[in-house]
Short mmCIF file of C-alpha atoms and ligand atoms in Angstrom, two decimals:
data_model
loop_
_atom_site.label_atom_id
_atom_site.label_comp_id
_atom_site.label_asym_id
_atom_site.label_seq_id
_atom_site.Cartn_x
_atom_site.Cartn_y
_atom_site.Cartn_z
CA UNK A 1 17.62 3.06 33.90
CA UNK A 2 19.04 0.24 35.72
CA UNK A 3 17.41 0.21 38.77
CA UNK A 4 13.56 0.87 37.47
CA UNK A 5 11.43 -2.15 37.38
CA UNK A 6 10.27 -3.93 33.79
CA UNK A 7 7.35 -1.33 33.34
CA UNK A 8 9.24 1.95 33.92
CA UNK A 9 11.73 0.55 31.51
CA UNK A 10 8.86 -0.08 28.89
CA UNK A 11 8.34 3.29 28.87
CA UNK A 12 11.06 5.23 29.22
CA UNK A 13 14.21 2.86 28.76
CA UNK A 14 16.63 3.89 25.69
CA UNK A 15 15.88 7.19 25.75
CA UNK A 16 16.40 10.41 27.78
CA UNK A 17 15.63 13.85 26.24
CA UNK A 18 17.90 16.79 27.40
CA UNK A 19 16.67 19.94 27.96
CA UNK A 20 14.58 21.19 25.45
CA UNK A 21 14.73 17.75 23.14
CA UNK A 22 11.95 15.99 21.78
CA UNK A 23 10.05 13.95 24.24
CA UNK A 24 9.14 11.44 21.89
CA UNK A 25 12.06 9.51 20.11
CA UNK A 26 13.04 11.57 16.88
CA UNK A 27 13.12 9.39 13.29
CA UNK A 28 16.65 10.23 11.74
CA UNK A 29 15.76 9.69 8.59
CA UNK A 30 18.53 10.25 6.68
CA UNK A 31 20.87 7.67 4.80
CA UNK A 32 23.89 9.76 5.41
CA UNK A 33 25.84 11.31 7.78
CA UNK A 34 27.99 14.87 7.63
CA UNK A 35 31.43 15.03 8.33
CA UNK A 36 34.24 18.33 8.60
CA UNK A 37 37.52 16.49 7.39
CA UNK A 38 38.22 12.73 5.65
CA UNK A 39 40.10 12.04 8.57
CA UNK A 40 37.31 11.84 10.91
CA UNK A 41 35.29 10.13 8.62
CA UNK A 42 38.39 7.35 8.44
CA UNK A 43 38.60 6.99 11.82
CA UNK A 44 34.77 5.74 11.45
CA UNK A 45 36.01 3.24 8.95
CA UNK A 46 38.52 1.58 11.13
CA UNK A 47 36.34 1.07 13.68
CA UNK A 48 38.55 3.81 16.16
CA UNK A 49 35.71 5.75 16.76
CA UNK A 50 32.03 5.67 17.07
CA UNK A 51 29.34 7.45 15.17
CA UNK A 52 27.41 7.32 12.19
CA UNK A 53 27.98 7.36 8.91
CA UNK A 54 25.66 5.14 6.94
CA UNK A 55 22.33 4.07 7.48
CA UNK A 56 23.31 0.78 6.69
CA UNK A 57 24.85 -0.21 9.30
CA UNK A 58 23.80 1.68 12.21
CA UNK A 59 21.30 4.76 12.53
CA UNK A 60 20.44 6.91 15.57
CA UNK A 61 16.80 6.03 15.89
CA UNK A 62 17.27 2.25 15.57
CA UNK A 63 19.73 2.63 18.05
CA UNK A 64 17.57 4.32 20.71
CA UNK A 65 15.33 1.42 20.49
CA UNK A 66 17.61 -1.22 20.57
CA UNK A 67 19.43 0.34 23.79
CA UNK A 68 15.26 -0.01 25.00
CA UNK A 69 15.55 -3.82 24.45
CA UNK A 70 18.67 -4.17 25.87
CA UNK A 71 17.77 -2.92 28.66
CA UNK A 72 14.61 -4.66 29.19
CA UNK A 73 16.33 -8.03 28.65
CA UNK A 74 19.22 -7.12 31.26
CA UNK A 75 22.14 -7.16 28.13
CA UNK A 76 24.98 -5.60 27.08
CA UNK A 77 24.59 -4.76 23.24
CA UNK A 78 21.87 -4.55 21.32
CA UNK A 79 21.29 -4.39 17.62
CA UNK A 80 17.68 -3.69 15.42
CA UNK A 81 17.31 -5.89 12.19
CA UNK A 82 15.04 -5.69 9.83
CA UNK A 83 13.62 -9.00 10.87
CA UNK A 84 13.53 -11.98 13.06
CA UNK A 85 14.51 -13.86 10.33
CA UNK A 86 17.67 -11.93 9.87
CA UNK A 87 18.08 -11.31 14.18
CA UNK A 88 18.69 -15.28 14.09
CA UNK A 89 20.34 -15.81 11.05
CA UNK A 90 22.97 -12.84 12.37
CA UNK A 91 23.12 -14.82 15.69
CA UNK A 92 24.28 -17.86 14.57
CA UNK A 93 26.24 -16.41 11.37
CA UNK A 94 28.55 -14.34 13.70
CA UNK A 95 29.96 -17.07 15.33
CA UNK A 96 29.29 -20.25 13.48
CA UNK A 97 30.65 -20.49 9.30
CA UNK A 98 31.49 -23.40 6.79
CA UNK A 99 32.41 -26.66 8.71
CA UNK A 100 30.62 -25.52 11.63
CA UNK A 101 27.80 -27.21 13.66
CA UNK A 102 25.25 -26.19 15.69
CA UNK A 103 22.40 -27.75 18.11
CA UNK A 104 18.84 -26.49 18.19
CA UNK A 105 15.96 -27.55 19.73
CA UNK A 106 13.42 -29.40 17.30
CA UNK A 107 10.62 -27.03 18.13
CA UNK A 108 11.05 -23.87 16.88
CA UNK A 109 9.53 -21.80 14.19
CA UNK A 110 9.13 -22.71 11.28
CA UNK A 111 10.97 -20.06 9.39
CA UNK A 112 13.79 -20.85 11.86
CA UNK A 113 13.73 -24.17 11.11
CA UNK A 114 14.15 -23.65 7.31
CA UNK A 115 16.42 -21.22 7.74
CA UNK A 116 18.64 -23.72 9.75
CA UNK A 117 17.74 -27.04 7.70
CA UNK A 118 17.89 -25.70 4.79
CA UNK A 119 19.50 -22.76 3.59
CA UNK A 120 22.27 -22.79 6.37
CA UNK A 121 22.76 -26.47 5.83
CA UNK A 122 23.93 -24.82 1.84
CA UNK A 123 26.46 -22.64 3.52
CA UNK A 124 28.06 -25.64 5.37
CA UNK A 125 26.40 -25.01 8.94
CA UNK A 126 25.37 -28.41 9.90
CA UNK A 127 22.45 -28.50 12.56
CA UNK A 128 21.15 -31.18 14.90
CA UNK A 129 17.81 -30.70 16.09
CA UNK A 130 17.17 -32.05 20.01
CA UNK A 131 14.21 -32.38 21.78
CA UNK A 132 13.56 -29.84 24.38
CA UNK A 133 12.54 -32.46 26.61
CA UNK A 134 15.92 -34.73 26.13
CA UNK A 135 17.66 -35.71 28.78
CA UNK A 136 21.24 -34.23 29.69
CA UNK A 137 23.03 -37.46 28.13
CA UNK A 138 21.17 -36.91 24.69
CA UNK A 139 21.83 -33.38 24.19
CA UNK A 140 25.64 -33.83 25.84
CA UNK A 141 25.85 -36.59 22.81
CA UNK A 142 24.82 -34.06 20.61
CA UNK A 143 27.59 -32.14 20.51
CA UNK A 144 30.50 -32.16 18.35
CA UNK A 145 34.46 -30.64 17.83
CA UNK A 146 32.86 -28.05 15.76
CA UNK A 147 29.74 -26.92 17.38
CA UNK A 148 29.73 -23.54 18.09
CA UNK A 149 26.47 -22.57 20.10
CA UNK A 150 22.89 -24.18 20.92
CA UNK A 151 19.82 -22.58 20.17
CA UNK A 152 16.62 -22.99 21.31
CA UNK A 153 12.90 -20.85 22.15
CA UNK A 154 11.62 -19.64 25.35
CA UNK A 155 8.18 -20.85 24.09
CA UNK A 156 8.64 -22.87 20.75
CA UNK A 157 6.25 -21.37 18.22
CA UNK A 158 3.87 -22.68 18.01
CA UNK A 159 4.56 -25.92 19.96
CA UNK A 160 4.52 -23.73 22.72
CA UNK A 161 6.92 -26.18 24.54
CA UNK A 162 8.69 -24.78 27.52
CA UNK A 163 12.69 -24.00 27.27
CA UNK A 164 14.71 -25.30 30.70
CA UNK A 165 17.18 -22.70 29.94
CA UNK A 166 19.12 -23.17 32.68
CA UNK A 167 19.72 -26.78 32.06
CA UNK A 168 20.45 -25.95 28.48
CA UNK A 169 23.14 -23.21 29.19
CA UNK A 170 24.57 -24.82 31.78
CA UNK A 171 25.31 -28.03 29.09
CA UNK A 172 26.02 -25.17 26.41
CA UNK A 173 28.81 -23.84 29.20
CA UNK A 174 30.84 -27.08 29.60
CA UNK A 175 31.41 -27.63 26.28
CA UNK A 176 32.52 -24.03 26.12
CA UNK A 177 29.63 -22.31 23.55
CA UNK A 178 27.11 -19.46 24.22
CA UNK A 179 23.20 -20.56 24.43
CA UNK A 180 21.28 -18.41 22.43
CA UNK A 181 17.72 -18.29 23.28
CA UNK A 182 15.14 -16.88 21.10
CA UNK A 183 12.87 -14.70 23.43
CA UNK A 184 10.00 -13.68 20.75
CA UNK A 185 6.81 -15.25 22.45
CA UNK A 186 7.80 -14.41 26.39
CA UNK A 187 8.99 -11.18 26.14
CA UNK A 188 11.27 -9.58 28.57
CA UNK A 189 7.98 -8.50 30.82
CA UNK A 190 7.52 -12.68 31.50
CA UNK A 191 11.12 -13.93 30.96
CA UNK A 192 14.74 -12.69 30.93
CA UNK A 193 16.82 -15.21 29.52
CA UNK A 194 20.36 -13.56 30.62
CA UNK A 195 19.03 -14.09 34.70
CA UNK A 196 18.93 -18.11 33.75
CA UNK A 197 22.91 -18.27 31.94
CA UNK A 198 21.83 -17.67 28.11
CA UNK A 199 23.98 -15.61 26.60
CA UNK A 200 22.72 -14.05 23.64
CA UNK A 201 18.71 -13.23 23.35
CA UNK A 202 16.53 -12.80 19.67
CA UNK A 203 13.65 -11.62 18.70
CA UNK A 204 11.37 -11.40 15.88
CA UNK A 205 9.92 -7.75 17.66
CA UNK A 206 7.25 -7.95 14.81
CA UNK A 207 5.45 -9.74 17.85
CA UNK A 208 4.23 -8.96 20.94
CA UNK A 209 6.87 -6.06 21.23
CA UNK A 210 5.51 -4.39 18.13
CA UNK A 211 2.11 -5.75 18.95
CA UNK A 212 -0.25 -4.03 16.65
CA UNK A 213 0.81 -5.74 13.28
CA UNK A 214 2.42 -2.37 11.91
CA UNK A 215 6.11 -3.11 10.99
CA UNK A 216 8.37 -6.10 10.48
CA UNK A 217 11.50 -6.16 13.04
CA UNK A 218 14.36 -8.38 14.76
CA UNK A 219 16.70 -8.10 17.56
CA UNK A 220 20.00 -9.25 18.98
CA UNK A 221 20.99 -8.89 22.34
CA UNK A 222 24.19 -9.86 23.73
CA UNK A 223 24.64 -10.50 27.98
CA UNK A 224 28.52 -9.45 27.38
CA UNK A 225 29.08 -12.78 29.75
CA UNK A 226 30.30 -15.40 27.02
CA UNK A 227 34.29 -15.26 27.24
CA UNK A 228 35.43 -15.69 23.48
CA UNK A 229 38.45 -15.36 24.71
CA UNK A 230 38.58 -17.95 26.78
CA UNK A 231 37.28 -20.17 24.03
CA UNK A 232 39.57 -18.81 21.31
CA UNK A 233 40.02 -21.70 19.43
CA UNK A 234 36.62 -22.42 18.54
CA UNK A 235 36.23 -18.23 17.74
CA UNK A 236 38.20 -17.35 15.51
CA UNK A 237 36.07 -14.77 14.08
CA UNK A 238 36.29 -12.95 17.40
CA UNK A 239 39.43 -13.59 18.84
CA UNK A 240 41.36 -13.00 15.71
CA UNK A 241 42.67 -10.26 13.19
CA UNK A 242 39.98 -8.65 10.65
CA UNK A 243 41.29 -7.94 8.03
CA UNK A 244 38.54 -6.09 6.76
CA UNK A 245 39.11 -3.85 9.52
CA UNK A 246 42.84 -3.33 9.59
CA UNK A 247 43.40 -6.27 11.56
CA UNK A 248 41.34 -5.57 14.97
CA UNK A 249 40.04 -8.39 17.57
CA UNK A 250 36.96 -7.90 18.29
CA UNK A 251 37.05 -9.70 21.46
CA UNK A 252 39.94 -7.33 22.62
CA UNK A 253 39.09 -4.60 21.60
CA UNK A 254 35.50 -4.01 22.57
CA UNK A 255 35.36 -6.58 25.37
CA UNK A 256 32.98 -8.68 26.46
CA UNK A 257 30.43 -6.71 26.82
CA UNK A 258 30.51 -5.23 22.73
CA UNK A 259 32.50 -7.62 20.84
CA UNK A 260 29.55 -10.16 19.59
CA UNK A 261 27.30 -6.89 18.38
CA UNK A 262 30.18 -5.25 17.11
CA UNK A 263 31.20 -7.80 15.06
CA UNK A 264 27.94 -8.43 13.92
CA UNK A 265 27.10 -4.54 13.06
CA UNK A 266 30.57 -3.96 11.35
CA UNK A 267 30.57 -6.97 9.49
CA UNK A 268 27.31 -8.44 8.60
CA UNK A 269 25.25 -5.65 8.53
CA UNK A 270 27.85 -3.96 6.41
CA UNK A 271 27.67 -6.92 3.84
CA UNK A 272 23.99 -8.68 4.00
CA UNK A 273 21.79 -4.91 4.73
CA UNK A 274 19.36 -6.36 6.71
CA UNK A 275 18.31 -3.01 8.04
CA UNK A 276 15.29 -2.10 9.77
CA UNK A 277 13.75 1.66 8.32
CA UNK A 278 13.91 4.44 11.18
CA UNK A 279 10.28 4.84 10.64
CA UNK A 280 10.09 0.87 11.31
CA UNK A 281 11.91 1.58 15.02
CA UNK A 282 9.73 4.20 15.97
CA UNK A 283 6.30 1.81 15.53
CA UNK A 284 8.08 -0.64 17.14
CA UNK A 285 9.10 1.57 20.23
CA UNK A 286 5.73 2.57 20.39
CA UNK A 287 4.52 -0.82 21.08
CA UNK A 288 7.26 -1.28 23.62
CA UNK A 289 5.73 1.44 25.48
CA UNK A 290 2.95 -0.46 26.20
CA UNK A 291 4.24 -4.17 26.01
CA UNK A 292 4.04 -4.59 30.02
CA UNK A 293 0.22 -3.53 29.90
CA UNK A 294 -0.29 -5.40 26.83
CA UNK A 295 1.35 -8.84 28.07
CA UNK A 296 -0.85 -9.04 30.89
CA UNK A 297 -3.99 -8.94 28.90
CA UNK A 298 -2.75 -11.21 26.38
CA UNK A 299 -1.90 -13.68 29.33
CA UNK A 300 -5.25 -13.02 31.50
CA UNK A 301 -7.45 -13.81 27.80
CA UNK A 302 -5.25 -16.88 26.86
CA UNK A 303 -5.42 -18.74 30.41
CA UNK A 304 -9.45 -17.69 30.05
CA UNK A 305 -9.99 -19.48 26.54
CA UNK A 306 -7.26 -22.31 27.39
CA UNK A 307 -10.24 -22.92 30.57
CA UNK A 308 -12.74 -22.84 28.24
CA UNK A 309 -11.75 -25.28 25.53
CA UNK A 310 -10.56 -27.77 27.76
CA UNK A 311 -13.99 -28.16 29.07
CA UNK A 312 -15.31 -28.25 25.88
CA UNK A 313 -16.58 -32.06 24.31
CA UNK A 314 -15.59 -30.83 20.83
CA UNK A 315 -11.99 -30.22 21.70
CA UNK A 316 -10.23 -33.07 21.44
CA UNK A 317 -6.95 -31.33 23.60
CA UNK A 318 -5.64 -28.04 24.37
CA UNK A 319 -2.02 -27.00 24.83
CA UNK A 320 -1.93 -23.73 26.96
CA UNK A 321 1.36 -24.52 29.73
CA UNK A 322 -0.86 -22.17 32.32
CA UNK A 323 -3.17 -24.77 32.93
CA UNK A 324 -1.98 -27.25 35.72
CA UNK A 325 -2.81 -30.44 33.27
CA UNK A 326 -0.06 -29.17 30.86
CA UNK A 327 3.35 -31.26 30.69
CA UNK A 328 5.66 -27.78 30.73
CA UNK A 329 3.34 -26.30 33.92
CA UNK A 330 5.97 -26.31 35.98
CA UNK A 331 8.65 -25.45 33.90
CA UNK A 332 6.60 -22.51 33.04
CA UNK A 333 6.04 -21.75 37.04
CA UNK A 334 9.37 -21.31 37.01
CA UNK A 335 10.72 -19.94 33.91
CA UNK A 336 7.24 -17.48 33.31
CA UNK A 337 5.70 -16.75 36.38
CA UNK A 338 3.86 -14.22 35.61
CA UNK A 339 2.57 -15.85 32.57
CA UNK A 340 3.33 -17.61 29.26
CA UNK A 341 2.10 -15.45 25.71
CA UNK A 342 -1.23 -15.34 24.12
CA UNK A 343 -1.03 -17.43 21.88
CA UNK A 344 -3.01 -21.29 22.63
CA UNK A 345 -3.05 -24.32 20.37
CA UNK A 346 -5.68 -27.03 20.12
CA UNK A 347 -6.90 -30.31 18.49
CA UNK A 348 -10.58 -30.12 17.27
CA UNK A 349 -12.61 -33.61 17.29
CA UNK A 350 -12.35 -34.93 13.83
CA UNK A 351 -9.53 -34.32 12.53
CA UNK A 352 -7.56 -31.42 10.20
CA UNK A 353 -11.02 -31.26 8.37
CA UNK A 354 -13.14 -30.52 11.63
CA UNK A 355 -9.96 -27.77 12.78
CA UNK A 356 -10.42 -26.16 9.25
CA UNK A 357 -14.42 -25.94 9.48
CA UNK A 358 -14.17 -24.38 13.11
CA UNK A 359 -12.13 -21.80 11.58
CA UNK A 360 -14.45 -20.96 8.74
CA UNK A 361 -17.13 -19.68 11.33
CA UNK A 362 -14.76 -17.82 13.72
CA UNK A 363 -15.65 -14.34 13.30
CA UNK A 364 -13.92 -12.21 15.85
CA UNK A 365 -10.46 -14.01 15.13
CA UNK A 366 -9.13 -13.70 11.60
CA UNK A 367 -7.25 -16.50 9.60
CA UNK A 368 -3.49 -14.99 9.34
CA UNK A 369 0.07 -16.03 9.17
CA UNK A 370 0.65 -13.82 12.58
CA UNK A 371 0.49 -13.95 16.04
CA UNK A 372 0.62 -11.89 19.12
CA UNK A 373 -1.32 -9.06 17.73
CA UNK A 374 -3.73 -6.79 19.47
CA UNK A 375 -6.21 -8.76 17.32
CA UNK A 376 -7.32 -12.43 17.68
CA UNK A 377 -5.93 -14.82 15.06
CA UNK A 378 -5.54 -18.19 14.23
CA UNK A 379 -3.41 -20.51 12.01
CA UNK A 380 -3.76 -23.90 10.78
CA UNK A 381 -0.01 -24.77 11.03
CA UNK A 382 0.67 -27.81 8.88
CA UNK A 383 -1.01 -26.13 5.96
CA UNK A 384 0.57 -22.90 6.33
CA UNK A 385 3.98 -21.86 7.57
CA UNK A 386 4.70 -25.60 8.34
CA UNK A 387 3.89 -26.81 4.98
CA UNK A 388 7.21 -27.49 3.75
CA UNK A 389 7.72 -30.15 6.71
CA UNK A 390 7.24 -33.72 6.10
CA UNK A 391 5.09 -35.84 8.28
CA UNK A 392 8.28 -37.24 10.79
CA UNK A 393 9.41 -33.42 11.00
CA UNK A 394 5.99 -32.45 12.16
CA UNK A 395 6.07 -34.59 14.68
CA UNK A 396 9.78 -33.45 16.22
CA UNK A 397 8.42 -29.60 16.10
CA UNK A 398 5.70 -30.64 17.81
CA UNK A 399 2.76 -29.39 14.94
CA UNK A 400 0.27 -32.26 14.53
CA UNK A 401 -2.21 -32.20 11.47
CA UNK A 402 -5.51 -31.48 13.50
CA UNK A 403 -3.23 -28.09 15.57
CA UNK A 404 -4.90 -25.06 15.51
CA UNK A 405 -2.80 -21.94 16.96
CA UNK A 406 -4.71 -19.44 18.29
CA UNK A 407 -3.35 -16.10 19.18
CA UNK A 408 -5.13 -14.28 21.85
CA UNK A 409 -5.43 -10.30 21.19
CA UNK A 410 -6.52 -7.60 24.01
CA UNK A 411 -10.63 -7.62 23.17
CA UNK A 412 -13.11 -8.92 25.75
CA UNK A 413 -12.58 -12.23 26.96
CA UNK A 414 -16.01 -13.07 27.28
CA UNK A 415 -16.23 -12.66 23.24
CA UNK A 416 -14.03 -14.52 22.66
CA UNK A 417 -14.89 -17.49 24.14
CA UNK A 418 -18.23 -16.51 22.37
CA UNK A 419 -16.85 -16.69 19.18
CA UNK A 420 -14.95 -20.21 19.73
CA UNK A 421 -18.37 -21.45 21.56
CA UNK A 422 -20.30 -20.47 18.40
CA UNK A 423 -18.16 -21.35 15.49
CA UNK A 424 -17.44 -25.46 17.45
CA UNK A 425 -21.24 -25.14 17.39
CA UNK A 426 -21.19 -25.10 13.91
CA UNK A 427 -18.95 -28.05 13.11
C1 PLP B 501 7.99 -14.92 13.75
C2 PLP B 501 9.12 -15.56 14.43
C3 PLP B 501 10.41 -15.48 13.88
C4 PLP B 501 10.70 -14.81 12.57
O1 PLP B 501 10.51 -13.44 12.69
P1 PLP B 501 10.10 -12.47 11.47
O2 PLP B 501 10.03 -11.15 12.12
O3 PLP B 501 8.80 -12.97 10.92
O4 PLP B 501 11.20 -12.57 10.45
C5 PLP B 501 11.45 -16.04 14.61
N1 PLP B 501 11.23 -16.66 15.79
C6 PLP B 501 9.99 -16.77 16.33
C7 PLP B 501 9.81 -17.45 17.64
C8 PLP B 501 8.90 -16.21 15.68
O5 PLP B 501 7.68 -16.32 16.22
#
């Protein structure tokens, strides 16, 4: 599938029926695997050969769909998890363990953020949050004998600040650690990290790829460009014996191109479970069927209501990096340029109060903790899935108290903007 465009790849990437298969992807759902002598099986076990054997850690299905992804985002490897949460959890854990440090930017998700601050910060994986807009000298000053990658968002959600990815690899490079960029809100249809030096992509897929609020997911994908090897010292985990595995290197073994997924299928999957259901992988390669037609629309309806509040007297500012007033326009000329995501945030006149009573008479787009579904929703950040923040961290991820996110679905522009014009009405 290498040579088809983006689209053709939506559709049919991952998966080629032989004659007289199923056209659509089958669901394997089965737990187990069959095998004719122990010996095969064993050879499973020590990682010799490849096939399946429990659901666990790798089944057909979830594998057809990740080979979809990876192929979208130009990689080497792919693996499903069960969520986003877990795809950058994995990500860092692979590489990165007590005593280790890592740099992310300061806006990100929130769940990432927590995840990092928080319950990483227990295991003994320091982080230190940078500014996406810092200048080469701050986030060269950032790093540390023990940091082990940098991590940042295409678009932060939902300070939908723009990623120079380039610049960030390229710092990432010369101190000899992998950039992994987290690729939920662009997509592979409007960016591919991998063409700009990142090495390893995420996703939360229960996003734009999924697209229809169905099922839960998360993704890794690997470029197979980082040389471990190269950086042994600070990788041991790759470039060293397993034990748990009879003593293999990963790094040597499966190359450059599967060592990092490897690794992170044989030994994290195998020990934290966090696997996605077959069933789960077949809604979420439906979406990806569509996700190049659905990205557009999503795009076309944001940049319409972005227009529209701007101009409105109500709004006190609107944060959309399509529109030519925005600080990241030209960041996102160059990184998206064929658009951002759907998803817009705004400041309404008066305050968190007046953002709160706006979304009271929105009818068309419903009050959830989701975004970039076929359906219009909002979120009032600080008082939701930011809520754990204090004031200063706010600030650094970008989230002031009067932001309202708003996640453009596929309807009708025109109603939209309807329903925003009549619900500011009412405030
Ligand atoms: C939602 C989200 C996540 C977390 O993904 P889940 O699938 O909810 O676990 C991670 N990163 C970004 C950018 C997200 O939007």
């Amino acid at each position: 599938m290498s040579n088809y465009k983006i689209e053709t790849k939506c559709v049919q990437g991952g998966y080629t029926p032989k004659n007289g298969e199923p056209r659509q992807i089958p669901i394997v759902q089965s737990t187990t695997f069959r095998y004719e002598t122990s010996e095969d099986m064993g050879k499973l076990f020590d990682l010799e050969a490849s096939g399946y054997f429990y659901s666990r850690l790798q089944n057909p299905t979830c594998d057809t769909v990740a080979a979809k992804i990876c192929e979208l985002e130009g990689g080497s490897a792919a693996m499903l998890t069960s969520s986003g949460q877990a795809a950058n959890f994995y990500a860092i854990f692979n590489i990165a363990t007590c005593g280790d440090h890592v740099i992310s930017c300061s806006t990100i998700y929130g769940g990432t953020f927590n995840l990092f601050a928080v319950t990483m910060k227990k295991m003994g994986i320091e982080f230190t949050f940078v500014s996406p807009d810092c200048t080469d000298e701050e986030l060269h000053a950032a790093f540390r004998e023990n940091t082990k990658a940098v991590f940042g968002e295409t678009i932060a959600n939902p300070a939908l600040t723009v990623l120079d990815i380039e610049r960030f690899a390229r710092i990432a490079h010369e101190h000899g650690v992998p950039m992994i960029v987290d690729n939920t809100f662009a997509t592979p249809v409007n960016c591919r990290p991998f063409e700009w030096g990142a090495d390893i992509v995420t996703h939360s897929t229960t996003k734009y790829m999924d697209g229809h609020g169905a099922a839960v997911g998360g993704c890794i994908v690997d470029s197979g460009k980082f040389d471990w090897l190269a950086h042994k010292e600070k990788f041991p985990g790759l470039c060293t014996p397993d034990d748990s595995y009879h003593g293999i290197v990963y790094a040597e073994r499966f190359g450059l191109e599967g060592a990092f997924i490897t690794k992170a299928t044989a030994q994290l999957m195998r020990d934290f479970g966090s696997t996605p259901a077959p069933q789960s992988a077949f809604l979420l390669n439906l979406g990806l069927e569509s996700l190049h037609v659905r990205m557009e629309r999503h795009c076309a309806n944001a940049q319409a209501v972005a227009e529209f509040l701007e101009g409105h007297e109500k709004i006190a500012w609107v944060n959309y990096s399509g529109l030519p007033s925005n600080p990241y326009y030209d960041l996102a000329k160059k990184y998206l340029p064929k658009g951002s995501c759907g998803v817009v945030s705004f400041g309404v006149r008066g305050g968190r109060r007046a953002a709160e009573q706006m979304m009271k008479h929105l009818k068309l787009a419903a009050i959830e903790t989701h975004v970039a579904d076929a359906r219009t929703c909002c979120l009032h950040p600080a008082s939701a899935t930011h809520r754990q923040m204090n004031d200063e961290e706010l600030l650094a991820a970008g989230v002031s108290g009067d932001l309202v996110r708003l996640s453009c679905g596929l309807e009708s522009a025109e109603d939209l903007i309807a329903d925003l014009a009549q619900a500011l009405d009412a405030v």
